PDB file of C-alpha atoms in Angstrom:
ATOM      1  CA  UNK X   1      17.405 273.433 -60.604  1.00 54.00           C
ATOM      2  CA  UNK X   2      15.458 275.338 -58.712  1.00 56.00           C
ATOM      3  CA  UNK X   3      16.270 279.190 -57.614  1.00 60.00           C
ATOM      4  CA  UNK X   4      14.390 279.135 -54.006  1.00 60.00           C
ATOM      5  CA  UNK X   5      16.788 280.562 -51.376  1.00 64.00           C
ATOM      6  CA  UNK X   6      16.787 279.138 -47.959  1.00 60.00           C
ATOM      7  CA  UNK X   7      16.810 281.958 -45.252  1.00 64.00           C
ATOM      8  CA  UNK X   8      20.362 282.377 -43.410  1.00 66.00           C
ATOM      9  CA  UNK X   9      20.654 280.253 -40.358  1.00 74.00           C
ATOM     10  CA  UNK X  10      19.845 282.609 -37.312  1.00 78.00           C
ATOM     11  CA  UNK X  11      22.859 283.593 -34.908  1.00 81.00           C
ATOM     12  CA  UNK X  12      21.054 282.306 -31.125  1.00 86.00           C
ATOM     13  CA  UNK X  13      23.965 284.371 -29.795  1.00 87.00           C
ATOM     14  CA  UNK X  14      22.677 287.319 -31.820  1.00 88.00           C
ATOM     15  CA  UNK X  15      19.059 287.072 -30.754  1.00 91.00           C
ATOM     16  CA  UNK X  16      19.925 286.739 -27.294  1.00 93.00           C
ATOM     17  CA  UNK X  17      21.295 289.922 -27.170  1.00 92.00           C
ATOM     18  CA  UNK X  18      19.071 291.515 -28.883  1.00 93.00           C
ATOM     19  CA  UNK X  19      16.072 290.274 -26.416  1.00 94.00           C
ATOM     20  CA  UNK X  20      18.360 291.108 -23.382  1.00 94.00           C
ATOM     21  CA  UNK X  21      18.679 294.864 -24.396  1.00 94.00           C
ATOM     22  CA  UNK X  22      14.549 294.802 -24.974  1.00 95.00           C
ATOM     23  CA  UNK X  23      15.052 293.288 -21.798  1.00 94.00           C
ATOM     24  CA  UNK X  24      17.127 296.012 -20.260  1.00 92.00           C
ATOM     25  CA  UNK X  25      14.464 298.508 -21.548  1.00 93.00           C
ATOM     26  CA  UNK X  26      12.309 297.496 -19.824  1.00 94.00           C
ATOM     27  CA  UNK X  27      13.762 297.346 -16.944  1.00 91.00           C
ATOM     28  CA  UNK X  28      14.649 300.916 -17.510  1.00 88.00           C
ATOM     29  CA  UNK X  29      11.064 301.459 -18.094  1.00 90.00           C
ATOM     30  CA  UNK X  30       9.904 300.053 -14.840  1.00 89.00           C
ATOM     31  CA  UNK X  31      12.476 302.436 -12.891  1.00 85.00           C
ATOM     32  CA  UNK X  32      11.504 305.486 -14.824  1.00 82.00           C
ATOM     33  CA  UNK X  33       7.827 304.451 -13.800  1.00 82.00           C
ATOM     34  CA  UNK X  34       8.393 304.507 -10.901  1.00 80.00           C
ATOM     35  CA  UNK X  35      10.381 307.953 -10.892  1.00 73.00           C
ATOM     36  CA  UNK X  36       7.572 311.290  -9.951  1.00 69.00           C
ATOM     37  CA  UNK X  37       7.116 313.159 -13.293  1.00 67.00           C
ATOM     38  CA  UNK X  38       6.737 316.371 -11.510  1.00 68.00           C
ATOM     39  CA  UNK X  39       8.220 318.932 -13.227  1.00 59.00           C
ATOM     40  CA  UNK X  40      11.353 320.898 -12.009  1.00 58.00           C
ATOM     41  CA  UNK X  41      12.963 324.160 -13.637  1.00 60.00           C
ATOM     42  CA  UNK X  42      12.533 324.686 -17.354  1.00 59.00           C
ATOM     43  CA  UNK X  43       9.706 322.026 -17.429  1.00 60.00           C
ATOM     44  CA  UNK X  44      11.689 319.060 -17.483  1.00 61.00           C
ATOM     45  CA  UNK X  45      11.286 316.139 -13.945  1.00 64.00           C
ATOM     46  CA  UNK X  46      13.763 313.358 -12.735  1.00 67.00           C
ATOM     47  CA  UNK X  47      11.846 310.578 -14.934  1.00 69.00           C
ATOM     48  CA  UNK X  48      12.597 312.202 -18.554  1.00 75.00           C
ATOM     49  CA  UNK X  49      16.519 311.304 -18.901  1.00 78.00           C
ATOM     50  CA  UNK X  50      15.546 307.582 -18.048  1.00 82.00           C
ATOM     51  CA  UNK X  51      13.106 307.443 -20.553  1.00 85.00           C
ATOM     52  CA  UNK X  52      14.861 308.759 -22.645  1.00 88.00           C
ATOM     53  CA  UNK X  53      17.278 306.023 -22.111  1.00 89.00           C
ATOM     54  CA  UNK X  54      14.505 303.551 -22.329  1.00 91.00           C
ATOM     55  CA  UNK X  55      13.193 303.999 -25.688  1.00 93.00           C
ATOM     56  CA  UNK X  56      16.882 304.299 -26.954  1.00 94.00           C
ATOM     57  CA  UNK X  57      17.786 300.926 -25.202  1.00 93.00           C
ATOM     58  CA  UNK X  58      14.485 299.652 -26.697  1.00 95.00           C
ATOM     59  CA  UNK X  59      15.047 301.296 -30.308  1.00 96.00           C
ATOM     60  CA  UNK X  60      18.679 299.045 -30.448  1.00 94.00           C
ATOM     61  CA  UNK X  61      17.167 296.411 -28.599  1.00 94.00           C
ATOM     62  CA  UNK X  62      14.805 296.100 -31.575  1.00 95.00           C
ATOM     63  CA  UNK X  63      17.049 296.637 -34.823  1.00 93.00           C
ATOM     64  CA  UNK X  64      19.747 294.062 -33.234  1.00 92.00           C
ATOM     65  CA  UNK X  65      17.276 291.710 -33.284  1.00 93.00           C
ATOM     66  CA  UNK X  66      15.675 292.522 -36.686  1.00 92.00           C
ATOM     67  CA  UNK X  67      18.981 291.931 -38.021  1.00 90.00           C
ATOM     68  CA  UNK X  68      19.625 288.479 -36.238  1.00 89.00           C
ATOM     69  CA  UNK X  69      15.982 287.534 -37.564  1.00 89.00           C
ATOM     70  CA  UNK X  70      17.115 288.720 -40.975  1.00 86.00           C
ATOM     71  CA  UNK X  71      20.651 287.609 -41.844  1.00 81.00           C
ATOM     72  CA  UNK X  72      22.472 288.356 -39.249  1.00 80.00           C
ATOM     73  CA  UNK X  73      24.501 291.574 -38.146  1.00 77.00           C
ATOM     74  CA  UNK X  74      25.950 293.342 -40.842  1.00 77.00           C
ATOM     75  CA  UNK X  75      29.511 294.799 -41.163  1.00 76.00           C
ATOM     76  CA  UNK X  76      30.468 292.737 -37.791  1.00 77.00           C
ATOM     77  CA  UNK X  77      34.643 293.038 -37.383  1.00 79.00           C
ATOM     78  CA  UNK X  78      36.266 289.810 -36.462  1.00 77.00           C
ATOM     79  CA  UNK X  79      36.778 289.923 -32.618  1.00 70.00           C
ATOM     80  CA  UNK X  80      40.194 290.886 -31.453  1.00 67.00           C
ATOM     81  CA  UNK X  81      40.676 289.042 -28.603  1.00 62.00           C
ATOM     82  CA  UNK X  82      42.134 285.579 -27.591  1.00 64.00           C
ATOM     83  CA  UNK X  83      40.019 282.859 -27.992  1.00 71.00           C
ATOM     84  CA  UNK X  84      39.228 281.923 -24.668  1.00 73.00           C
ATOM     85  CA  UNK X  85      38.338 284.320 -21.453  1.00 74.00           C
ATOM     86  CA  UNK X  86      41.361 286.032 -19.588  1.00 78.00           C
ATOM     87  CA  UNK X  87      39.944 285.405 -16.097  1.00 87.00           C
ATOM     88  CA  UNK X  88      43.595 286.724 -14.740  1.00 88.00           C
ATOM     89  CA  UNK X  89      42.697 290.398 -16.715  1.00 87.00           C
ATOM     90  CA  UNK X  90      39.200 289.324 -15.556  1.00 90.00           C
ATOM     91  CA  UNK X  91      39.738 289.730 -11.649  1.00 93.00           C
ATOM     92  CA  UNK X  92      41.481 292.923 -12.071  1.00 92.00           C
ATOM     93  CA  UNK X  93      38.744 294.719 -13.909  1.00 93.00           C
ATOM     94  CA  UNK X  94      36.167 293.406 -11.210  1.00 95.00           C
ATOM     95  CA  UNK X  95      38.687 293.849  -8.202  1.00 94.00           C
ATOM     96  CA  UNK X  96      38.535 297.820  -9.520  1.00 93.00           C
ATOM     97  CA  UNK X  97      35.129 297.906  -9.406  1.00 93.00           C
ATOM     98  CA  UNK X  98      34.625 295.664  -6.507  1.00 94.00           C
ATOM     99  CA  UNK X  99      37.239 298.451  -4.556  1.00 93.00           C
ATOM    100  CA  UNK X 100      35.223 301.269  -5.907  1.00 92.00           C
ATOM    101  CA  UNK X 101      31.762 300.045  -4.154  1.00 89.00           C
ATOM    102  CA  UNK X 102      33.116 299.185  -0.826  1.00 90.00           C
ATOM    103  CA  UNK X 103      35.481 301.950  -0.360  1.00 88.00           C
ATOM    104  CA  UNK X 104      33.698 305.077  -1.537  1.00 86.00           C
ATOM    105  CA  UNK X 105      32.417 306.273   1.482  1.00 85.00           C
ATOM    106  CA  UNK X 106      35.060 305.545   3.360  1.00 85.00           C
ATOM    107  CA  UNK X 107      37.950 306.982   0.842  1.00 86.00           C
ATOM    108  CA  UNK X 108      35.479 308.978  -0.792  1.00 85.00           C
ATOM    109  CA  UNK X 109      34.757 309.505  -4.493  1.00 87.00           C
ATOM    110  CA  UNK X 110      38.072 310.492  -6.172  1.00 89.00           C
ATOM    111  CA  UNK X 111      40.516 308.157  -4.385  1.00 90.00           C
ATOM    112  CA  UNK X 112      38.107 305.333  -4.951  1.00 92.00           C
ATOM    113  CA  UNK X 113      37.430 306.052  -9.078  1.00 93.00           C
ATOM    114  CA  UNK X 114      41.310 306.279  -8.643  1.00 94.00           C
ATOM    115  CA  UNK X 115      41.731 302.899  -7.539  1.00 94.00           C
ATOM    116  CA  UNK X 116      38.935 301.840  -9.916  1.00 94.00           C
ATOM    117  CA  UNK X 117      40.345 303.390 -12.477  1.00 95.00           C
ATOM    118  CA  UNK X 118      44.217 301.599 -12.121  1.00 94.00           C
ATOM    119  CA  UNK X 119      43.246 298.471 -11.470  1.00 94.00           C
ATOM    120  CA  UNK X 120      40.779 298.452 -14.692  1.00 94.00           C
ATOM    121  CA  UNK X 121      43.504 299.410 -16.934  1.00 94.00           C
ATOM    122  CA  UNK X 122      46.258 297.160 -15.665  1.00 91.00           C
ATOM    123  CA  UNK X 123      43.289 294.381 -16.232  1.00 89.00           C
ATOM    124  CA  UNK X 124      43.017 295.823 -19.830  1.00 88.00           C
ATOM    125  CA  UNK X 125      46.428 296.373 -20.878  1.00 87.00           C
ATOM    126  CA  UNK X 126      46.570 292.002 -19.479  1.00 85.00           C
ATOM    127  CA  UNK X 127      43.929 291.030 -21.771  1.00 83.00           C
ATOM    128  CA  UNK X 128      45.677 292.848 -24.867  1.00 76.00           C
ATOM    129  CA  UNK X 129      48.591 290.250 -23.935  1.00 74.00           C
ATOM    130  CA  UNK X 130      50.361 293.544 -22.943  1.00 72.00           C
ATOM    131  CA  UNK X 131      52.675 294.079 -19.398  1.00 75.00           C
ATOM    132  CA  UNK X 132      50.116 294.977 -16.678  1.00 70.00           C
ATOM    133  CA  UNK X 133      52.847 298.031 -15.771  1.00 76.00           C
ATOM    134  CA  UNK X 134      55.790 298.710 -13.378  1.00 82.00           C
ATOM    135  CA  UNK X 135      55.905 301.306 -11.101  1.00 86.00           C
ATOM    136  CA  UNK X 136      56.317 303.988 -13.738  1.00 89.00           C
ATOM    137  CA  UNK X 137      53.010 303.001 -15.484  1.00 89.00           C
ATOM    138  CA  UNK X 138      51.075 302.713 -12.013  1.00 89.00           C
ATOM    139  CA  UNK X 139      51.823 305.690 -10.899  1.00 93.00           C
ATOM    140  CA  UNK X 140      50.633 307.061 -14.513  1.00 93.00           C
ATOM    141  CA  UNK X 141      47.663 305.517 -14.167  1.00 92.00           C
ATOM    142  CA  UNK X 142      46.970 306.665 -10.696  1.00 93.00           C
ATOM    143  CA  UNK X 143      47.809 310.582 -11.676  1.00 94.00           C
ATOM    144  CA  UNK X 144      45.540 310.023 -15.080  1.00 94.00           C
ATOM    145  CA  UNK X 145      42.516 308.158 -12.418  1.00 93.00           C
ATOM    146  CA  UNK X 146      42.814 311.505 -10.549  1.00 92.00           C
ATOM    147  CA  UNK X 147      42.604 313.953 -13.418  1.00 95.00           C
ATOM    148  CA  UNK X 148      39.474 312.420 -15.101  1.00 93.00           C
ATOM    149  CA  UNK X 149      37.596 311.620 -11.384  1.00 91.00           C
ATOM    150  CA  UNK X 150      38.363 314.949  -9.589  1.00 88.00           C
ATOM    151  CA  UNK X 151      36.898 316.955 -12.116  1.00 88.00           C
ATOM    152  CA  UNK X 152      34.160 314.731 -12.501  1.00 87.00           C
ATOM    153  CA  UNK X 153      33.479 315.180  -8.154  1.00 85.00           C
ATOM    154  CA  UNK X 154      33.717 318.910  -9.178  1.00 82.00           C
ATOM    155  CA  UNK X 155      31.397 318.878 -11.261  1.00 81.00           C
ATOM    156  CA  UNK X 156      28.754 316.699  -9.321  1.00 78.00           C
ATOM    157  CA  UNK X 157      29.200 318.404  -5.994  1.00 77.00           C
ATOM    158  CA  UNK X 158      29.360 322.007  -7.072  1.00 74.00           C
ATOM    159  CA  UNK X 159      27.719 322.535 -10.280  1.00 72.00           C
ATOM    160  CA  UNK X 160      25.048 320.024 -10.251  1.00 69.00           C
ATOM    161  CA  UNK X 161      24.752 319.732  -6.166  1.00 71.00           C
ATOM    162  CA  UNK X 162      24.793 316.064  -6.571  1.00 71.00           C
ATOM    163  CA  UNK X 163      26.521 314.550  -2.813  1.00 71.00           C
ATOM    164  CA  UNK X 164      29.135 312.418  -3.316  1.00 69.00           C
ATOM    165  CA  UNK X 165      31.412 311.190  -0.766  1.00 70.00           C
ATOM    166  CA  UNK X 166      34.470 312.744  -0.051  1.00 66.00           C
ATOM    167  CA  UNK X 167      37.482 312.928   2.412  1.00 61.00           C
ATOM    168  CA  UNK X 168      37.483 316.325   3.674  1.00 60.00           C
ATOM    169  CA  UNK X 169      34.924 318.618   5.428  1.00 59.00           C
ATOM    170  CA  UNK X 170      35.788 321.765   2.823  1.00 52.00           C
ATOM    171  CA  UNK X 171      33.957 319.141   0.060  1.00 51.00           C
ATOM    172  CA  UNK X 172      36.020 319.974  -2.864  1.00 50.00           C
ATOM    173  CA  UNK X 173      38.166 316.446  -2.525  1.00 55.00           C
TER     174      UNK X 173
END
């Protein structure tokens, strides 16, 4: 008897996404490229954040796919899920976001992450096998969507003088 050892079959599914988050690096890489590296306050220009992005992307893109050459991932959890896709959950999660693009400038940023925000979790709470919600959890999830995205809008318009849309003139909704 002989005491080779084959190597453990490689995972496709595992090197596939490790090659499509090299992939997403560079993608990253070409945007930041493409970004001016002038410098604003404290030394520091639009393109550093995305590449600092881009090497992280790149660094995981990397070691998931060293480990799906070499064994596999380690310490994967069983998946949770059903077996097959919940397309019903599916459309609600992409019905959010779907809402969120084409309304936000007419809305403006809070209702819309609001909306975004409600139908995502109904979606969610489907695909855990769970009640999407009555009127009770709706309106829950509608108060919660405007308590994380208002502050957020806050922040964006009047700390970091990022424009977002909004619905009144005064700019602080």
């Amino acid at each position: 008897m002989s005491d080779v050892q084959h190597p453990a079959p490689v995972n496709a599914g595992q090197v596939a996404i490790g090659l499509g988050a090299l992939g997403v690096a560079v993608v990253l890489a070409v945007g930041a490229w493409q970004l001016p590296a002038s410098t604003g306050y404290s030394g520091v220009g639009p393109n550093v954040l995305p590449w600092v992005m881009c090497v992280a992307m790149a660094v995981c893109g990397a070691l998931l796919l060293w480990q799906a050459l070499h064994g596999g991932w380690r310490d994967v959890e069983a998946p949770s899920g059903a077996e097959r896709g919940d397309w019903r959950a599916l459309a609600w999660v992409a019905s959010g976001v779907i809402a969120n693009a084409a309304l936000i400038t007419t809305i403006g940023f809070v209702l819309s992450c609001t909306l975004c925000y409600a139908l995502a979790v109904r979606g969610l709470r489907l695909s855990e096998g769970r009640a999407g919600g009555g009127a009770r959890t709706t309106f829950v999830d509608v108060v919660t969507g405007v308590l994380i995205s208002a502050p957020v809008f806050w922040v964006f318009t009047k700390v970091l003088a990022v424009n977002l849309p909004g619905i009144s003139a005064s700019g602080w909704i």
